[in-house]
């Protein structure tokens, strides 16, 4: 339980808000749990009164504003227990008494804080006035990026913030000025309009889908308790849509209903006041979580009594942390309709602390029964919304690189225009000439580049979605396929992504005996013998194996009793609750799937858990007999203690036993000396099994009574209470325990996870695992998935508190960069707060990093930091609602459709069905997409450059006149029918086949260096364009001196043939589409000559001298490049060509 300042608030008619403090001097004696025995009440209250002065002194010493000391109010994880014994409940109520006295000194400051306009903490009565409800945001879910007014401005901004598109827009607009008009306006406007319309259509469709999903969530109906109806008549509920819920509403939830906002759980249909929720869309964990109703409300006769209780809830300001909640529940007077039979008389005001275990967060699902909750946070203030980041439009690195190249090309265009005007001596209206030249050379940055690249992306998306080896893969963001070819960091979730989250107990080791998965029937037989089954029954369970019956020796009986001890201990020492479903089947629910796996195993060997509440456990033996145990104390598992304990009393014999199970590192010091534990733990860990050590200690009535007294004294201390209680447990119980056995549980991995991670690592991708799970679990999975190499050192960093500790850890990591770092969320947060740059610099050099206990926001922050610091491409993959922020923060987000629903898949750029599909997605599709787009982009730029160079040579020779060399249909045809199909055939190019790409992931490593499209390759293409454009134009003028009027036909024909040859030259592997497109394009050009008499003289074109002279021009422009390619393939062949 967290240290919670309790506010006791009562009605005051003079108060403006209607509520103010009641300074009740006896408030400290108000008891939280009214069902306690009277004698306990008396003794506790006596102690409390004697401690009042001490508590006030302590609180005044700690005093001051709560906001300053906010660090005090953090949930102590060791007290986040789920199932509590009767004594534990008593202890909690006593703690509440202590805290209420302790908080009095800070109440004045808290009232002041409440009046502050910025403070979002709240006090909500069970029947709040309208004015109070209107103060808080509405409960509307809104994930849309646009509305009717912002759609066009934002889309246009997103498009025209790129220099590339802005340049085309300016060129298109210039054509409406008569002095600058060159050729058809349509040739400039149509391509830009086409690109914009496609983009706007896609954005509008995506946003409309978001709107439909939001509308569905907002219109979901919920029942609320209605205080306006007469109390005597029922029903007292009305159905309202989720979007109209307000703070203070009492919501009735049924089984499998989504929780619409953050609620305090007041009542449940279960008499114990507990219910289970599914939190997979919030924290990614698939196991059900236990939630506890406010005890005072659970004791009311019915739900309608909630409408008559004079009570209020204080809730702290909304924060992101889903594991923390600070609040109090105060009853000022009992229900009006209550009589002494319904509700026991209670001291009022009664204050009860509220923690995260009393909360139902929005987007979780009620797993069983029904419940009533009070809305405390709505809409943007809910934990779910606060942990979700809004999606941003993602732009691929290739698009950004081409944008940079476009700026260089623009500078080249301007320099060329200015140079031609300068050479002409700035005569006449020279500034108009500069603009005309700029428009003439505008084909240097061809708008068809955008069209070609977008069409290419569509082809890549189609290939990905129709790949039979990765079925049901969906491309949700079609602008990013090239990014898949440049990933250098992979951030993965654990649960459901790397693992199936299905646990199975594989091994039981008892020192002299070890049982594997194939010999569990022997355990079942030994248990039957020990629990008094007849030999016939034992034999039936045993099957055909006679060993147990035949060897009924004394040694065998000893072994049977040892087996019984360990199985019984495992069946009792846990926090599992059996839940009966609608169809009569029973499922086990617990906060950890490990626990469920062990209880399922005890059931499989014959000892079944049939009932469990906070005070009693009932088991069924192989013979069908029931054995009962009273739960006296529970010491829950925490990440600090790494163990859980339980004190039980056998209802039959009255024997008291302390049972404890935990991690070997802590249990080794607690159990009696032995010679096998350490070795066997090591063996199991190497197999990737999660180990738990089981031990016990028998207690006499006297020793237990002594322990209970000391433990109670420690529990009511004001300072250092948790440490004092832990010390009592350690000194009294946790020493010289009898070691019973060692269990090994396997978390089943997803298919082919090991080979996938190995392949990705060989491809040069650094892998980080970000999980909300415990350090021990994450370490096991890191080993079993081979994320950590066989003999690699694992460095664990946990519970760092000071900057000096962090500095020491960072210095150590700096000197050992070959290790795997495993760090917990708390330490990670501290590192990012104090030494952000240093931590990221060192961590990004490590081969593997595992971050545990990460919140959804932390995952997203890590992804952003790696992107900002390294400037490398980051891919995030996950399968739960808690991974959405991380997926959206990455350059490429991949969502897995799994048991946890489709939330991650819907938010991702790519959706796959299992982790192993990542190899094909990156190594094959990603690599091809990037290589092809890079080649296509540079070729389209070359196509524009070459014609601009020819235009520049033509203008230079003809007195620097800004007159177009090719006009009208020739320019339209050049960018479309004459070259588009062959150039587009580059999107189907491949340098190696699929098998080689997956066999040699090192090929992928080469791509991440970005050498396929760089300033070096760009300037090589610039030189090629300069040479070819100059050669074609100059040779045309030299060879056709006398036929000057036909210069257009000659140079244009040579240009088209040159481009077709260049496609064949630059493509790595000729394929059918390329050959057909080349032939068809050539035929189209030949036929079009007949229909364009204004540009071509047909009698001249069919003459022999035209043919041979054009052939010479083409040979001079293209042959040198063929020779260079041949020499290069022999001297410095590409890595892929060496494999062929």
mmCIF file of N, CA and C in Angstrom, residues 854-913:
data_model
loop_
_atom_site.group_PDB
_atom_site.id
_atom_site.type_symbol
_atom_site.label_atom_id
_atom_site.label_comp_id
_atom_site.label_asym_id
_atom_site.label_seq_id
_atom_site.Cartn_x
_atom_site.Cartn_y
_atom_site.Cartn_z
ATOM 1 N N UNK A 854 8.869 -1.595 -18.345
ATOM 2 C CA UNK A 854 8.739 -0.365 -19.126
ATOM 3 C C UNK A 854 7.275 0.016 -19.266
ATOM 4 N N UNK A 855 6.982 1.284 -19.080
ATOM 5 C CA UNK A 855 5.630 1.767 -19.353
ATOM 6 C C UNK A 855 5.515 1.996 -20.863
ATOM 7 N N UNK A 856 4.281 2.074 -21.408
ATOM 8 C CA UNK A 856 4.130 2.327 -22.848
ATOM 9 C C UNK A 856 4.844 3.600 -23.298
ATOM 10 N N UNK A 857 4.786 4.639 -22.457
ATOM 11 C CA UNK A 857 5.429 5.905 -22.826
ATOM 12 C C UNK A 857 6.945 5.760 -22.858
ATOM 13 N N UNK A 858 7.501 4.998 -21.906
ATOM 14 C CA UNK A 858 8.952 4.780 -21.889
ATOM 15 C C UNK A 858 9.413 4.089 -23.166
ATOM 16 N N UNK A 859 8.645 3.110 -23.612
ATOM 17 C CA UNK A 859 9.000 2.403 -24.840
ATOM 18 C C UNK A 859 9.098 3.383 -26.009
ATOM 19 N N UNK A 860 8.101 4.274 -26.093
ATOM 20 C CA UNK A 860 8.088 5.265 -27.184
ATOM 21 C C UNK A 860 9.264 6.233 -27.049
ATOM 22 N N UNK A 861 9.567 6.645 -25.821
ATOM 23 C CA UNK A 861 10.685 7.575 -25.583
ATOM 24 C C UNK A 861 12.011 6.958 -26.023
ATOM 25 N N UNK A 862 12.194 5.671 -25.714
ATOM 26 C CA UNK A 862 13.442 4.989 -26.104
ATOM 27 C C UNK A 862 13.564 4.983 -27.629
ATOM 28 N N UNK A 863 12.465 4.662 -28.319
ATOM 29 C CA UNK A 863 12.492 4.631 -29.792
ATOM 30 C C UNK A 863 12.864 6.006 -30.356
ATOM 31 N N UNK A 864 12.265 7.058 -29.785
ATOM 32 C CA UNK A 864 12.554 8.411 -30.279
ATOM 33 C C UNK A 864 14.000 8.803 -30.022
ATOM 34 N N UNK A 865 14.489 8.450 -28.830
ATOM 35 C CA UNK A 865 15.874 8.808 -28.480
ATOM 36 C C UNK A 865 16.878 8.146 -29.397
ATOM 37 N N UNK A 866 16.669 6.861 -29.691
ATOM 38 C CA UNK A 866 17.602 6.157 -30.593
ATOM 39 C C UNK A 866 17.575 6.820 -31.968
ATOM 40 N N UNK A 867 16.379 7.176 -32.417
ATOM 41 C CA UNK A 867 16.274 7.847 -33.730
ATOM 42 C C UNK A 867 17.020 9.174 -33.733
ATOM 43 N N UNK A 868 16.780 9.978 -32.682
ATOM 44 C CA UNK A 868 17.393 11.310 -32.629
ATOM 45 C C UNK A 868 18.906 11.232 -32.495
ATOM 46 N N UNK A 869 19.361 10.303 -31.662
ATOM 47 C CA UNK A 869 20.791 10.262 -31.365
ATOM 48 C C UNK A 869 21.605 9.623 -32.493
ATOM 49 N N UNK A 870 21.114 8.499 -33.038
ATOM 50 C CA UNK A 870 21.917 7.765 -34.023
ATOM 51 C C UNK A 870 21.633 8.199 -35.460
ATOM 52 N N UNK A 871 20.450 8.823 -35.670
ATOM 53 C CA UNK A 871 19.995 9.164 -37.029
ATOM 54 C C UNK A 871 19.862 7.918 -37.903
ATOM 55 N N UNK A 872 19.720 6.776 -37.269
ATOM 56 C CA UNK A 872 19.530 5.515 -37.999
ATOM 57 C C UNK A 872 18.053 5.152 -38.007
ATOM 58 N N UNK A 873 17.721 4.203 -38.858
ATOM 59 C CA UNK A 873 16.321 3.765 -38.963
ATOM 60 C C UNK A 873 15.980 2.784 -37.842
ATOM 61 N N UNK A 874 14.859 3.036 -37.178
ATOM 62 C CA UNK A 874 14.426 2.199 -36.048
ATOM 63 C C UNK A 874 13.099 1.534 -36.394
ATOM 64 N N UNK A 875 13.035 0.217 -36.185
ATOM 65 C CA UNK A 875 11.791 -0.524 -36.390
ATOM 66 C C UNK A 875 11.304 -1.021 -35.034
ATOM 67 N N UNK A 876 10.014 -0.842 -34.745
ATOM 68 C CA UNK A 876 9.437 -1.349 -33.500
ATOM 69 C C UNK A 876 8.365 -2.374 -33.825
ATOM 70 N N UNK A 877 8.382 -3.477 -33.092
ATOM 71 C CA UNK A 877 7.391 -4.528 -33.325
ATOM 72 C C UNK A 877 6.726 -4.911 -32.009
ATOM 73 N N UNK A 878 5.408 -5.034 -32.028
ATOM 74 C CA UNK A 878 4.675 -5.397 -30.811
ATOM 75 C C UNK A 878 3.299 -5.925 -31.175
ATOM 76 N N UNK A 879 2.575 -6.393 -30.167
ATOM 77 C CA UNK A 879 1.282 -7.007 -30.461
ATOM 78 C C UNK A 879 0.147 -6.520 -29.572
ATOM 79 N N UNK A 880 0.423 -5.661 -28.609
ATOM 80 C CA UNK A 880 -0.626 -5.245 -27.661
ATOM 81 C C UNK A 880 -0.904 -3.762 -27.729
ATOM 82 N N UNK A 881 -1.975 -3.358 -27.059
ATOM 83 C CA UNK A 881 -2.323 -1.942 -27.008
ATOM 84 C C UNK A 881 -1.229 -1.107 -26.361
ATOM 85 N N UNK A 882 -0.441 -1.744 -25.463
ATOM 86 C CA UNK A 882 0.640 -1.014 -24.793
ATOM 87 C C UNK A 882 1.819 -0.740 -25.725
ATOM 88 N N UNK A 883 1.834 -1.366 -26.904
ATOM 89 C CA UNK A 883 2.944 -1.163 -27.850
ATOM 90 C C UNK A 883 2.622 -0.098 -28.891
ATOM 91 N N UNK A 884 1.390 0.430 -28.864
ATOM 92 C CA UNK A 884 0.965 1.363 -29.913
ATOM 93 C C UNK A 884 1.844 2.613 -29.948
ATOM 94 N N UNK A 885 2.110 3.195 -28.770
ATOM 95 C CA UNK A 885 2.938 4.421 -28.728
ATOM 96 C C UNK A 885 4.314 4.168 -29.305
ATOM 97 N N UNK A 886 4.917 3.019 -28.954
ATOM 98 C CA UNK A 886 6.252 2.663 -29.457
ATOM 99 C C UNK A 886 6.210 2.481 -30.985
ATOM 100 N N UNK A 887 5.182 1.796 -31.480
ATOM 101 C CA UNK A 887 5.045 1.534 -32.921
ATOM 102 C C UNK A 887 4.917 2.856 -33.693
ATOM 103 N N UNK A 888 4.159 3.803 -33.109
ATOM 104 C CA UNK A 888 3.961 5.082 -33.791
ATOM 105 C C UNK A 888 5.196 5.975 -33.704
ATOM 106 N N UNK A 889 6.018 5.754 -32.694
ATOM 107 C CA UNK A 889 7.223 6.584 -32.527
ATOM 108 C C UNK A 889 8.369 6.119 -33.426
ATOM 109 N N UNK A 890 8.263 4.910 -33.986
ATOM 110 C CA UNK A 890 9.351 4.337 -34.785
ATOM 111 C C UNK A 890 9.305 4.852 -36.215
ATOM 112 N N UNK A 891 10.439 4.669 -36.927
ATOM 113 C CA UNK A 891 10.441 4.973 -38.361
ATOM 114 C C UNK A 891 9.529 3.994 -39.087
ATOM 115 N N UNK A 892 9.597 2.738 -38.651
ATOM 116 C CA UNK A 892 8.720 1.705 -39.204
ATOM 117 C C UNK A 892 8.100 0.944 -38.044
ATOM 118 N N UNK A 893 6.761 0.908 -37.984
ATOM 119 C CA UNK A 893 6.075 0.167 -36.927
ATOM 120 C C UNK A 893 5.461 -1.101 -37.496
ATOM 121 N N UNK A 894 5.765 -2.224 -36.848
ATOM 122 C CA UNK A 894 5.201 -3.507 -37.286
ATOM 123 C C UNK A 894 4.314 -4.040 -36.159
ATOM 124 N N UNK A 895 3.063 -4.357 -36.477
ATOM 125 C CA UNK A 895 2.132 -4.882 -35.473
ATOM 126 C C UNK A 895 1.838 -6.341 -35.746
ATOM 127 N N UNK A 896 1.779 -7.130 -34.684
ATOM 128 C CA UNK A 896 1.457 -8.548 -34.826
ATOM 129 C C UNK A 896 -0.003 -8.760 -34.418
ATOM 130 N N UNK A 897 -0.747 -9.439 -35.263
ATOM 131 C CA UNK A 897 -2.121 -9.797 -34.912
ATOM 132 C C UNK A 897 -2.042 -11.030 -34.024
ATOM 133 N N UNK A 898 -2.417 -10.886 -32.772
ATOM 134 C CA UNK A 898 -2.248 -12.012 -31.850
ATOM 135 C C UNK A 898 -3.406 -12.141 -30.895
ATOM 136 N N UNK A 899 -3.112 -12.800 -29.750
ATOM 137 C CA UNK A 899 -4.140 -13.041 -28.743
ATOM 138 C C UNK A 899 -4.606 -11.737 -28.123
ATOM 139 N N UNK A 900 -3.757 -10.724 -28.164
ATOM 140 C CA UNK A 900 -4.089 -9.475 -27.477
ATOM 141 C C UNK A 900 -4.897 -8.525 -28.352
ATOM 142 N N UNK A 901 -5.456 -9.047 -29.453
ATOM 143 C CA UNK A 901 -6.302 -8.208 -30.292
ATOM 144 C C UNK A 901 -5.542 -7.547 -31.417
ATOM 145 N N UNK A 902 -6.197 -6.570 -32.065
ATOM 146 C CA UNK A 902 -5.637 -5.971 -33.280
ATOM 147 C C UNK A 902 -5.205 -4.526 -33.085
ATOM 148 N N UNK A 903 -5.158 -4.061 -31.846
ATOM 149 C CA UNK A 903 -4.866 -2.641 -31.634
ATOM 150 C C UNK A 903 -3.499 -2.264 -32.184
ATOM 151 N N UNK A 904 -2.474 -3.091 -31.906
ATOM 152 C CA UNK A 904 -1.118 -2.812 -32.414
ATOM 153 C C UNK A 904 -1.100 -2.927 -33.933
ATOM 154 N N UNK A 905 -1.773 -3.933 -34.450
ATOM 155 C CA UNK A 905 -1.808 -4.159 -35.900
ATOM 156 C C UNK A 905 -2.440 -2.976 -36.630
ATOM 157 N N UNK A 906 -3.507 -2.416 -36.055
ATOM 158 C CA UNK A 906 -4.208 -1.298 -36.700
ATOM 159 C C UNK A 906 -3.389 -0.011 -36.662
ATOM 160 N N UNK A 907 -2.575 0.139 -35.629
ATOM 161 C CA UNK A 907 -1.777 1.368 -35.491
ATOM 162 C C UNK A 907 -0.469 1.293 -36.264
ATOM 163 N N UNK A 908 -0.095 0.093 -36.713
ATOM 164 C CA UNK A 908 1.234 -0.122 -37.311
ATOM 165 C C UNK A 908 1.251 0.244 -38.793
ATOM 166 N N UNK A 909 2.460 0.363 -39.336
ATOM 167 C CA UNK A 909 2.635 0.598 -40.771
ATOM 168 C C UNK A 909 2.523 -0.709 -41.541
ATOM 169 N N UNK A 910 2.957 -1.798 -40.888
ATOM 170 C CA UNK A 910 2.865 -3.128 -41.481
ATOM 171 C C UNK A 910 2.285 -4.078 -40.437
ATOM 172 N N UNK A 911 1.377 -4.928 -40.861
ATOM 173 C CA UNK A 911 0.772 -5.886 -39.934
ATOM 174 C C UNK A 911 1.154 -7.303 -40.369
ATOM 175 N N UNK A 912 1.720 -8.083 -39.439
ATOM 176 C CA UNK A 912 2.100 -9.471 -39.738
ATOM 177 C C UNK A 912 1.417 -10.393 -38.735
ATOM 178 N N UNK A 913 1.474 -11.695 -38.997
ATOM 179 C CA UNK A 913 0.806 -12.631 -38.089
ATOM 180 C C UNK A 913 1.770 -13.294 -37.124
#
